[in-house]
Amino acid sequence: MATRAQPRPRATKSLSKADLLDMYRLMLLSRRLDDKEIQLKGQNKIFFQISGAGHEAVLVAAGKVLRPAYDWFYPYYRDRALCLALGMTPTEMLLSAVGAAEDPNSGGRQMPSHWGQKALNIVSQSSPTGTQLLQAVGCAEARIKYERIDGIAEKPIHDDELVYVSAGDGTTSEGEFWEALNSASNLRLPILFLIEDNGYAISVPVEVQTAGGSVSKLVRNFPALLVEEVDGCDPVASYDVLLRASEYVRQGKGPALVHARVHRPYSHSLSDDERLYRPPKEREEEARTDCLAVFPRRLVSEGFASEAEIEAVKRQVEEDVTVAADMALASPQPEPETALLYVYSPDVDPTSEQFDTEDDPQFAGDPTTMVDLLNACMKDEMARDPRILVFGEDVADVSRHQYLEQVKGKGGVFTVTRGLQRRFGSDRVYNSPLAEANIVGRAIGLATRGLKPVVEIQFFDYIWPAYHQLRNELATLRWRSSNAFSSPVVVRVTYGGYLKGGSTITSCETSSRRYGGARATRSRAPSWSGSPTAGISRVAPFITRRPAPSCLPPFRGSAWCVRAPRSTLTASSERRSAATTPCCSSSTSTSIARRTTRRRIRGRIS
Ligand SMILES: Cc1ncc(C[n+]2csc(CCOP(=O)(O)OP(=O)(O)O)c2C)c(N)n1
Ligand SMILES: [Mg+2]
């Protein structure tokens, strides 16, 4: 654990009276918006409610410390007060609650409190707890990549930007939390983790989740990670700690984790009744120390505000919430025919002539293997677009790149990526930890920032830890954000083939259904020849490199899974003849890949 640098002035000295009163206003606004939603739910005008109650103080402090549209944000569902402090309006929040077409979070597509707003750099959040953490790591990594990779014309980064990501105490039990901390610490990434510990994950108390009951105690040995604990019900103490943590991160010293103890005065959500598992005494104690009760009293007693000023804030907040609710309730719902918009990019059609690049290919040379074709394809594309990154398990030639001149290089367990690191450098071709969710989650974060990850999952059998990231995150990002965000990622994975055991248990058919069924994920498994696979591999990053008017990655959909049967990844004809898994070759995209292959690849092999 890193130690604190210089002692800094207490936050009370740098927060003006106006700042403090504004913090109170934002805290109250957040609480009253929750109360309004609860009222609307009671009237059946909205369908679900999950509140940020009890978390407001630390979140308003975070909003005061961090910079909207400069830093990047992966807030979880309790972060209403943060989003308000960053600039999301009460009306925009209630548009989300009523599921209105104008909702800037998702166009009315997601549940309320799934925050996302492009203009503020709040990346659209989905429902699984914990997936946001690895994406935030990838997002933070993007700044480092842009700084180090030459030849990228536009680098959409700021010098000392950071990435904020938050989660609850229960979510720290997810493996992805630990994978995220491991990579953030190892790579010294500019990321601020805020753990909002309200003592419960629905009904499960923290001592069941966390060995010893304190996550910050457990993480203190991560190198370069600054760890702080704070009373998250005290906005001033929270501001002080978050300011210190954010400066540590901005100075490039490494990531920081702030463990804030907060309250949960309402039940987990309106679908939960905490009286079933929390005794009255515990709930009364929380109510007594509620930040919305304590902070205004403190402002008055310490001379920062008069009673009249507090009352004026309350009146203003009531009025703002009423106006916002009226506007949201009057706002139309999305038209039914818009439901399928943005499953794929509206701007790019990979079946179009745009992707036919050679009208009259001249074929020459000897047939070669799928491995060589994939390798050649990636070399071409990486030379063409410096934003393409290749990473995964064992894909580098040699992680200790000082050995590059002494060894031939590994380049993948099937040598598909051999020589890429040597040619394009260790910032563009590198090994990941042995953690599949880590690979895909980080890829999503990198791609959200405009980089073009082409990642390898080493064996299909072991793709499942990444399933959340593939199915619930990557495949839904464009749709669920109503086209505000997308994440053009190519996932290449090997399956089937000549070995008995694990790798043949997962059949091609099963895998195709799993990923083919995930909307927006184009899943292809050409098994009978190398050229279609190389063609698809080329089409995918080829598509990703075309700029869209929105400057978003214009990938049609979000992801391509290119699965290459293991046996066809070998040069041996004996092994090649063992490739027996026929599958999904009849779709439009596969035939396009074939046509593209003919035009762009076969010229090399026959
Ligand atoms: C991966 C996953 N598992 C389960 C759930 C259902 N779920 C939603 S919130 C929640 C509890 C989260 O607790 P915590 O992280 O402490 O956050 P809190 O709600 O207490 O702020 C659960 C189990 C989910 N959304 N995602
Ligand atoms: Mg909790």
GROMACS .gro file of N, CA and C in nm, residues 273-399:
model
  381
  273ASP      N    1  -3.819  -0.567   0.140
  273ASP     CA    2  -3.864  -0.509   0.267
  273ASP      C    3  -3.762  -0.544   0.374
  274GLU      N    4  -3.680  -0.448   0.411
  274GLU     CA    5  -3.569  -0.479   0.502
  274GLU      C    6  -3.616  -0.512   0.643
  275ARG      N    7  -3.741  -0.484   0.675
  275ARG     CA    8  -3.790  -0.519   0.809
  275ARG      C    9  -3.790  -0.670   0.829
  276LEU      N   10  -3.782  -0.743   0.719
  276LEU     CA   11  -3.778  -0.890   0.728
  276LEU      C   12  -3.646  -0.940   0.784
  277TYR      N   13  -3.541  -0.858   0.776
  277TYR     CA   14  -3.410  -0.909   0.821
  277TYR      C   15  -3.328  -0.806   0.901
  278ARG      N   16  -3.380  -0.686   0.920
  278ARG     CA   17  -3.309  -0.587   1.003
  278ARG      C   18  -3.398  -0.548   1.120
  279PRO      N   19  -3.349  -0.560   1.242
  279PRO     CA   20  -3.432  -0.527   1.358
  279PRO      C   21  -3.452  -0.376   1.370
  280PRO      N   22  -3.562  -0.332   1.437
  280PRO     CA   23  -3.593  -0.189   1.449
  280PRO      C   24  -3.477  -0.108   1.507
  281LYS      N   25  -3.405  -0.164   1.604
  281LYS     CA   26  -3.302  -0.084   1.671
  281LYS      C   27  -3.194  -0.041   1.571
  282GLU      N   28  -3.154  -0.134   1.488
  282GLU     CA   29  -3.049  -0.104   1.389
  282GLU      C   30  -3.097   0.005   1.292
  283ARG      N   31  -3.221  -0.004   1.253
  283ARG     CA   32  -3.274   0.092   1.156
  283ARG      C   33  -3.292   0.229   1.221
  284GLU      N   34  -3.332   0.229   1.349
  284GLU     CA   35  -3.350   0.357   1.419
  284GLU      C   36  -3.216   0.428   1.437
  285GLU      N   37  -3.113   0.352   1.466
  285GLU     CA   38  -2.979   0.410   1.484
  285GLU      C   39  -2.932   0.476   1.354
  286GLU      N   40  -2.956   0.410   1.243
  286GLU     CA   41  -2.919   0.470   1.114
  286GLU      C   42  -2.997   0.598   1.088
  287ALA      N   43  -3.124   0.596   1.121
  287ALA     CA   44  -3.207   0.714   1.097
  287ALA      C   45  -3.156   0.833   1.180
  288ARG      N   46  -3.110   0.803   1.300
  288ARG     CA   47  -3.061   0.909   1.391
  288ARG      C   48  -2.938   0.980   1.332
  289THR      N   49  -2.855   0.903   1.262
  289THR     CA   50  -2.731   0.962   1.209
  289THR      C   51  -2.739   0.982   1.057
  290ASP      N   52  -2.859   0.988   1.005
  290ASP     CA   53  -2.879   1.012   0.862
  290ASP      C   54  -2.811   1.143   0.819
  291CYS      N   55  -2.734   1.137   0.711
  291CYS     CA   56  -2.660   1.257   0.668
  291CYS      C   57  -2.753   1.374   0.635
  292LEU      N   58  -2.874   1.344   0.591
  292LEU     CA   59  -2.967   1.453   0.558
  292LEU      C   60  -3.020   1.521   0.683
  293ALA      N   61  -3.010   1.453   0.797
  293ALA     CA   62  -3.050   1.517   0.922
  293ALA      C   63  -2.930   1.588   0.986
  294VAL      N   64  -2.815   1.524   0.982
  294VAL     CA   65  -2.698   1.575   1.055
  294VAL      C   66  -2.635   1.696   0.985
  295PHE      N   67  -2.621   1.690   0.851
  295PHE     CA   68  -2.541   1.793   0.782
  295PHE      C   69  -2.602   1.934   0.791
  296PRO      N   70  -2.731   1.950   0.769
  296PRO     CA   71  -2.784   2.087   0.779
  296PRO      C   72  -2.770   2.143   0.922
  297ARG      N   73  -2.788   2.056   1.022
  297ARG     CA   74  -2.771   2.103   1.161
  297ARG      C   75  -2.628   2.153   1.182
  298ARG      N   76  -2.535   2.078   1.123
  298ARG     CA   77  -2.394   2.114   1.138
  298ARG      C   78  -2.363   2.246   1.067
  299LEU      N   79  -2.420   2.263   0.949
  299LEU     CA   80  -2.396   2.388   0.875
  299LEU      C   81  -2.441   2.508   0.957
  300VAL      N   82  -2.553   2.491   1.025
  300VAL     CA   83  -2.604   2.601   1.106
  300VAL      C   84  -2.517   2.620   1.231
  301SER      N   85  -2.489   2.508   1.300
  301SER     CA   86  -2.416   2.522   1.427
  301SER      C   87  -2.273   2.571   1.405
  302GLU      N   88  -2.213   2.542   1.290
  302GLU     CA   89  -2.076   2.589   1.266
  302GLU      C   90  -2.073   2.722   1.192
  303GLY      N   91  -2.190   2.781   1.173
  303GLY     CA   92  -2.196   2.917   1.117
  303GLY      C   93  -2.183   2.925   0.967
  304PHE      N   94  -2.200   2.812   0.894
  304PHE     CA   95  -2.190   2.817   0.748
  304PHE      C   96  -2.323   2.854   0.682
  305ALA      N   97  -2.431   2.838   0.756
  305ALA     CA   98  -2.562   2.871   0.698
  305ALA      C   99  -2.659   2.909   0.809
  306SER      N  100  -2.754   2.990   0.774
  306SER     CA  101  -2.860   3.025   0.870
  306SER      C  102  -2.977   2.928   0.850
  307GLU      N  103  -3.063   2.925   0.951
  307GLU     CA  104  -3.185   2.843   0.937
  307GLU      C  105  -3.262   2.884   0.813
  308ALA      N  106  -3.267   3.014   0.789
  308ALA     CA  107  -3.343   3.065   0.674
  308ALA      C  108  -3.283   3.014   0.543
  309GLU      N  109  -3.152   3.009   0.538
  309GLU     CA  110  -3.088   2.959   0.414
  309GLU      C  111  -3.118   2.811   0.394
  310ILE      N  112  -3.117   2.735   0.500
  310ILE     CA  113  -3.150   2.593   0.489
  310ILE      C  114  -3.294   2.577   0.439
  311GLU      N  115  -3.384   2.655   0.495
  311GLU     CA  116  -3.525   2.648   0.451
  311GLU      C  117  -3.539   2.686   0.305
  312ALA      N  118  -3.461   2.785   0.262
  312ALA     CA  119  -3.468   2.828   0.121
  312ALA      C  120  -3.421   2.715   0.028
  313VAL      N  121  -3.317   2.643   0.070
  313VAL     CA  122  -3.270   2.529  -0.009
  313VAL      C  123  -3.380   2.425  -0.019
  314LYS      N  124  -3.445   2.398   0.093
  314LYS     CA  125  -3.551   2.295   0.093
  314LYS      C  126  -3.664   2.334  -0.002
  315ARG      N  127  -3.703   2.460   0.003
  315ARG     CA  128  -3.812   2.506  -0.085
  315ARG      C  129  -3.773   2.492  -0.232
  316GLN      N  130  -3.649   2.534  -0.261
  316GLN     CA  131  -3.602   2.528  -0.400
  316GLN      C  132  -3.601   2.384  -0.451
  317VAL      N  133  -3.554   2.293  -0.366
  317VAL     CA  134  -3.546   2.152  -0.405
  317VAL      C  135  -3.686   2.096  -0.431
  318GLU      N  136  -3.780   2.126  -0.343
  318GLU     CA  137  -3.917   2.076  -0.364
  318GLU      C  138  -3.971   2.122  -0.498
  319GLU      N  139  -3.945   2.249  -0.528
  319GLU     CA  140  -3.996   2.306  -0.652
  319GLU      C  141  -3.930   2.237  -0.773
  320ASP      N  142  -3.798   2.220  -0.766
  320ASP     CA  143  -3.725   2.158  -0.877
  320ASP      C  144  -3.775   2.015  -0.904
  321VAL      N  145  -3.801   1.942  -0.796
  321VAL     CA  146  -3.846   1.804  -0.813
  321VAL      C  147  -3.986   1.800  -0.873
  322THR      N  148  -4.072   1.889  -0.828
  322THR     CA  149  -4.208   1.892  -0.882
  322THR      C  150  -4.208   1.924  -1.031
  323VAL      N  151  -4.131   2.025  -1.068
  323VAL     CA  152  -4.123   2.062  -1.209
  323VAL      C  153  -4.068   1.946  -1.292
  324ALA      N  154  -3.963   1.883  -1.241
  324ALA     CA  155  -3.901   1.771  -1.314
  324ALA      C  156  -4.001   1.657  -1.332
  325ALA      N  157  -4.074   1.626  -1.227
  325ALA     CA  158  -4.172   1.515  -1.235
  325ALA      C  159  -4.280   1.547  -1.337
  326ASP      N  160  -4.328   1.671  -1.336
  326ASP     CA  161  -4.433   1.709  -1.432
  326ASP      C  162  -4.381   1.692  -1.575
  327MET      N  163  -4.258   1.738  -1.597
  327MET     CA  164  -4.202   1.728  -1.733
  327MET      C  165  -4.182   1.583  -1.775
  328ALA      N  166  -4.133   1.503  -1.683
  328ALA     CA  167  -4.107   1.362  -1.717
  328ALA      C  168  -4.238   1.288  -1.746
  329LEU      N  169  -4.338   1.313  -1.663
  329LEU     CA  170  -4.465   1.242  -1.682
  329LEU      C  171  -4.534   1.282  -1.813
  330ALA      N  172  -4.505   1.403  -1.859
  330ALA     CA  173  -4.567   1.449  -1.984
  330ALA      C  174  -4.487   1.404  -2.107
  331SER      N  175  -4.374   1.342  -2.083
  331SER     CA  176  -4.285   1.309  -2.194
  331SER      C  177  -4.323   1.172  -2.255
  332PRO      N  178  -4.331   1.163  -2.388
  332PRO     CA  179  -4.380   1.038  -2.447
  332PRO      C  180  -4.286   0.919  -2.429
  333GLN      N  181  -4.346   0.803  -2.429
  333GLN     CA  182  -4.271   0.678  -2.425
  333GLN      C  183  -4.212   0.652  -2.565
  334PRO      N  184  -4.110   0.567  -2.575
  334PRO     CA  185  -4.058   0.535  -2.709
  334PRO      C  186  -4.165   0.464  -2.792
  335GLU      N  187  -4.164   0.489  -2.922
  335GLU     CA  188  -4.257   0.420  -3.012
  335GLU      C  189  -4.216   0.272  -3.021
  336PRO      N  190  -4.314   0.182  -3.026
  336PRO     CA  191  -4.280   0.039  -3.030
  336PRO      C  192  -4.185   0.005  -3.145
  337GLU      N  193  -4.202   0.071  -3.260
  337GLU     CA  194  -4.117   0.034  -3.374
  337GLU      C  195  -3.971   0.076  -3.357
  338THR      N  196  -3.940   0.150  -3.250
  338THR     CA  197  -3.800   0.187  -3.228
  338THR      C  198  -3.726   0.083  -3.144
  339ALA      N  199  -3.799  -0.019  -3.099
  339ALA     CA  200  -3.739  -0.112  -3.002
  339ALA      C  201  -3.612  -0.180  -3.055
  340LEU      N  202  -3.607  -0.206  -3.183
  340LEU     CA  203  -3.491  -0.278  -3.235
  340LEU      C  204  -3.384  -0.185  -3.295
  341LEU      N  205  -3.404  -0.057  -3.280
  341LEU     CA  206  -3.300   0.035  -3.328
  341LEU      C  207  -3.173   0.017  -3.244
  342TYR      N  208  -3.060   0.024  -3.311
  342TYR     CA  209  -2.928   0.025  -3.246
  342TYR      C  210  -2.886  -0.110  -3.187
  343VAL      N  211  -2.952  -0.216  -3.230
  343VAL     CA  212  -2.891  -0.346  -3.201
  343VAL      C  213  -2.755  -0.348  -3.273
  344TYR      N  214  -2.757  -0.293  -3.393
  344TYR     CA  215  -2.634  -0.277  -3.471
  344TYR      C  216  -2.616  -0.129  -3.503
  345SER      N  217  -2.498  -0.094  -3.547
  345SER     CA  218  -2.471   0.044  -3.585
  345SER      C  219  -2.563   0.086  -3.699
  346PRO      N  220  -2.622   0.204  -3.688
  346PRO     CA  221  -2.702   0.253  -3.801
  346PRO      C  222  -2.614   0.307  -3.913
  347ASP      N  223  -2.485   0.323  -3.888
  347ASP     CA  224  -2.399   0.391  -3.985
  347ASP      C  225  -2.320   0.298  -4.075
  348VAL      N  226  -2.295   0.177  -4.027
  348VAL     CA  227  -2.204   0.090  -4.100
  348VAL      C  228  -2.272  -0.041  -4.133
  349ASP      N  229  -2.262  -0.082  -4.258
  349ASP     CA  230  -2.321  -0.207  -4.302
  349ASP      C  231  -2.211  -0.295  -4.361
  350PRO      N  232  -2.168  -0.396  -4.287
  350PRO     CA  233  -2.057  -0.477  -4.338
  350PRO      C  234  -2.096  -0.561  -4.459
  351THR      N  235  -2.226  -0.565  -4.492
  351THR     CA  236  -2.266  -0.638  -4.612
  351THR      C  237  -2.262  -0.548  -4.735
  352SER      N  238  -2.226  -0.422  -4.715
  352SER     CA  239  -2.232  -0.328  -4.828
  352SER      C  240  -2.106  -0.337  -4.914
  353GLU      N  241  -2.116  -0.277  -5.031
  353GLU     CA  242  -2.004  -0.273  -5.125
  353GLU      C  243  -1.884  -0.200  -5.066
  354GLN      N  244  -1.912  -0.117  -4.966
  354GLN     CA  245  -1.807  -0.041  -4.899
  354GLN      C  246  -1.692  -0.132  -4.855
  355PHE      N  247  -1.726  -0.259  -4.830
  355PHE     CA  248  -1.625  -0.349  -4.776
  355PHE      C  249  -1.563  -0.439  -4.883
  356ASP      N  250  -1.605  -0.425  -5.006
  356ASP     CA  251  -1.537  -0.496  -5.115
  356ASP      C  252  -1.425  -0.407  -5.165
  357THR      N  253  -1.306  -0.451  -5.147
  357THR     CA  254  -1.197  -0.360  -5.178
  357THR      C  255  -1.115  -0.400  -5.300
  358GLU      N  256  -1.129  -0.524  -5.345
  358GLU     CA  257  -1.051  -0.563  -5.462
  358GLU      C  258  -1.145  -0.619  -5.568
  359ASP      N  259  -1.155  -0.553  -5.681
  359ASP     CA  260  -1.248  -0.597  -5.785
  359ASP      C  261  -1.193  -0.711  -5.869
  360ASP      N  262  -1.064  -0.717  -5.881
  360ASP     CA  263  -1.007  -0.814  -5.973
  360ASP      C  264  -0.883  -0.880  -5.910
  361PRO      N  265  -0.907  -0.963  -5.808
  361PRO     CA  266  -0.790  -1.020  -5.740
  361PRO      C  267  -0.710  -1.113  -5.830
  362GLN      N  268  -0.581  -1.106  -5.819
  362GLN     CA  269  -0.493  -1.195  -5.894
  362GLN      C  270  -0.435  -1.295  -5.794
  363PHE      N  271  -0.465  -1.422  -5.816
  363PHE     CA  272  -0.422  -1.523  -5.721
  363PHE      C  273  -0.283  -1.575  -5.757
  364ALA      N  274  -0.199  -1.588  -5.655
  364ALA     CA  275  -0.063  -1.640  -5.678
  364ALA      C  276  -0.013  -1.703  -5.549
  365GLY      N  277   0.087  -1.788  -5.558
  365GLY     CA  278   0.149  -1.845  -5.439
  365GLY      C  279   0.088  -1.977  -5.399
  366ASP      N  280   0.147  -2.038  -5.294
  366ASP     CA  281   0.104  -2.171  -5.249
  366ASP      C  282  -0.005  -2.160  -5.144
  367PRO      N  283  -0.087  -2.267  -5.133
  367PRO     CA  284  -0.183  -2.269  -5.021
  367PRO      C  285  -0.108  -2.263  -4.889
  368THR      N  286  -0.172  -2.207  -4.791
  368THR     CA  287  -0.107  -2.204  -4.659
  368THR      C  288  -0.212  -2.229  -4.551
  369THR      N  289  -0.172  -2.220  -4.427
  369THR     CA  290  -0.260  -2.261  -4.317
  369THR      C  291  -0.343  -2.145  -4.264
  370MET      N  292  -0.444  -2.183  -4.188
  370MET     CA  293  -0.528  -2.082  -4.125
  370MET      C  294  -0.446  -1.994  -4.030
  371VAL      N  295  -0.352  -2.059  -3.960
  371VAL     CA  296  -0.268  -1.982  -3.868
  371VAL      C  297  -0.195  -1.871  -3.943
  372ASP      N  298  -0.135  -1.908  -4.055
  372ASP     CA  299  -0.059  -1.808  -4.130
  372ASP      C  300  -0.149  -1.696  -4.182
  373LEU      N  301  -0.269  -1.737  -4.223
  373LEU     CA  302  -0.360  -1.635  -4.277
  373LEU      C  303  -0.407  -1.539  -4.169
  374LEU      N  304  -0.440  -1.594  -4.054
  374LEU     CA  305  -0.482  -1.507  -3.944
  374LEU      C  306  -0.368  -1.413  -3.905
  375ASN      N  307  -0.252  -1.470  -3.900
  375ASN     CA  308  -0.135  -1.391  -3.862
  375ASN      C  309  -0.111  -1.279  -3.964
  376ALA      N  310  -0.119  -1.315  -4.092
  376ALA     CA  311  -0.097  -1.215  -4.198
  376ALA      C  312  -0.205  -1.107  -4.193
  377CYS      N  313  -0.326  -1.153  -4.168
  377CYS     CA  314  -0.438  -1.058  -4.161
  377CYS      C  315  -0.415  -0.957  -4.050
  378MET      N  316  -0.377  -1.007  -3.933
  378MET     CA  317  -0.357  -0.914  -3.821
  378MET      C  318  -0.239  -0.821  -3.848
  379LYS      N  319  -0.137  -0.873  -3.912
  379LYS     CA  320  -0.023  -0.785  -3.942
  379LYS      C  321  -0.066  -0.671  -4.034
  380ASP      N  322  -0.142  -0.706  -4.137
  380ASP     CA  323  -0.190  -0.603  -4.230
  380ASP      C  324  -0.273  -0.497  -4.158
  381GLU      N  325  -0.369  -0.547  -4.082
  381GLU     CA  326  -0.462  -0.454  -4.018
  381GLU      C  327  -0.393  -0.369  -3.912
  382MET      N  328  -0.301  -0.431  -3.840
  382MET     CA  329  -0.231  -0.354  -3.736
  382MET      C  330  -0.142  -0.247  -3.798
  383ALA      N  331  -0.086  -0.280  -3.915
  383ALA     CA  332  -0.003  -0.179  -3.984
  383ALA      C  333  -0.090  -0.064  -4.031
  384ARG      N  334  -0.213  -0.098  -4.070
  384ARG     CA  335  -0.303   0.003  -4.124
  384ARG      C  336  -0.359   0.093  -4.013
  385ASP      N  337  -0.386   0.035  -3.897
  385ASP     CA  338  -0.454   0.111  -3.792
  385ASP      C  339  -0.380   0.096  -3.659
  386PRO      N  340  -0.311   0.201  -3.615
  386PRO     CA  341  -0.232   0.190  -3.490
  386PRO      C  342  -0.318   0.176  -3.366
  387ARG      N  343  -0.449   0.190  -3.381
  387ARG     CA  344  -0.536   0.174  -3.263
  387ARG      C  345  -0.565   0.028  -3.231
  388ILE      N  346  -0.530  -0.062  -3.322
  388ILE     CA  347  -0.559  -0.204  -3.296
  388ILE      C  348  -0.459  -0.258  -3.193
  389LEU      N  349  -0.514  -0.320  -3.088
  389LEU     CA  350  -0.434  -0.380  -2.982
  389LEU      C  351  -0.465  -0.529  -2.977
  390VAL      N  352  -0.363  -0.609  -2.954
  390VAL     CA  353  -0.384  -0.754  -2.943
  390VAL      C  354  -0.339  -0.797  -2.804
  391PHE      N  355  -0.429  -0.858  -2.728
  391PHE     CA  356  -0.386  -0.912  -2.599
  391PHE      C  357  -0.470  -1.032  -2.559
  392GLY      N  358  -0.419  -1.106  -2.463
  392GLY     CA  359  -0.483  -1.229  -2.417
  392GLY      C  360  -0.374  -1.313  -2.348
  393GLU      N  361  -0.406  -1.439  -2.326
  393GLU     CA  362  -0.310  -1.525  -2.256
  393GLU      C  363  -0.207  -1.578  -2.356
  394ASP      N  364  -0.083  -1.556  -2.331
  394ASP     CA  365   0.029  -1.609  -2.411
  394ASP      C  366   0.039  -1.554  -2.552
  395VAL      N  367  -0.030  -1.447  -2.582
  395VAL     CA  368  -0.029  -1.400  -2.721
  395VAL      C  369   0.098  -1.322  -2.757
  396ALA      N  370   0.165  -1.268  -2.657
  396ALA     CA  371   0.288  -1.193  -2.687
  396ALA      C  372   0.398  -1.289  -2.731
  397ASP      N  373   0.499  -1.234  -2.794
  397ASP     CA  374   0.617  -1.318  -2.822
  397ASP      C  375   0.688  -1.348  -2.691
  398VAL      N  376   0.714  -1.246  -2.613
  398VAL     CA  377   0.776  -1.269  -2.483
  398VAL      C  378   0.744  -1.148  -2.394
  399SER      N  379   0.684  -1.176  -2.278
  399SER     CA  380   0.645  -1.066  -2.189
  399SER      C  381   0.766  -0.986  -2.143
   0.00000   0.00000   0.00000
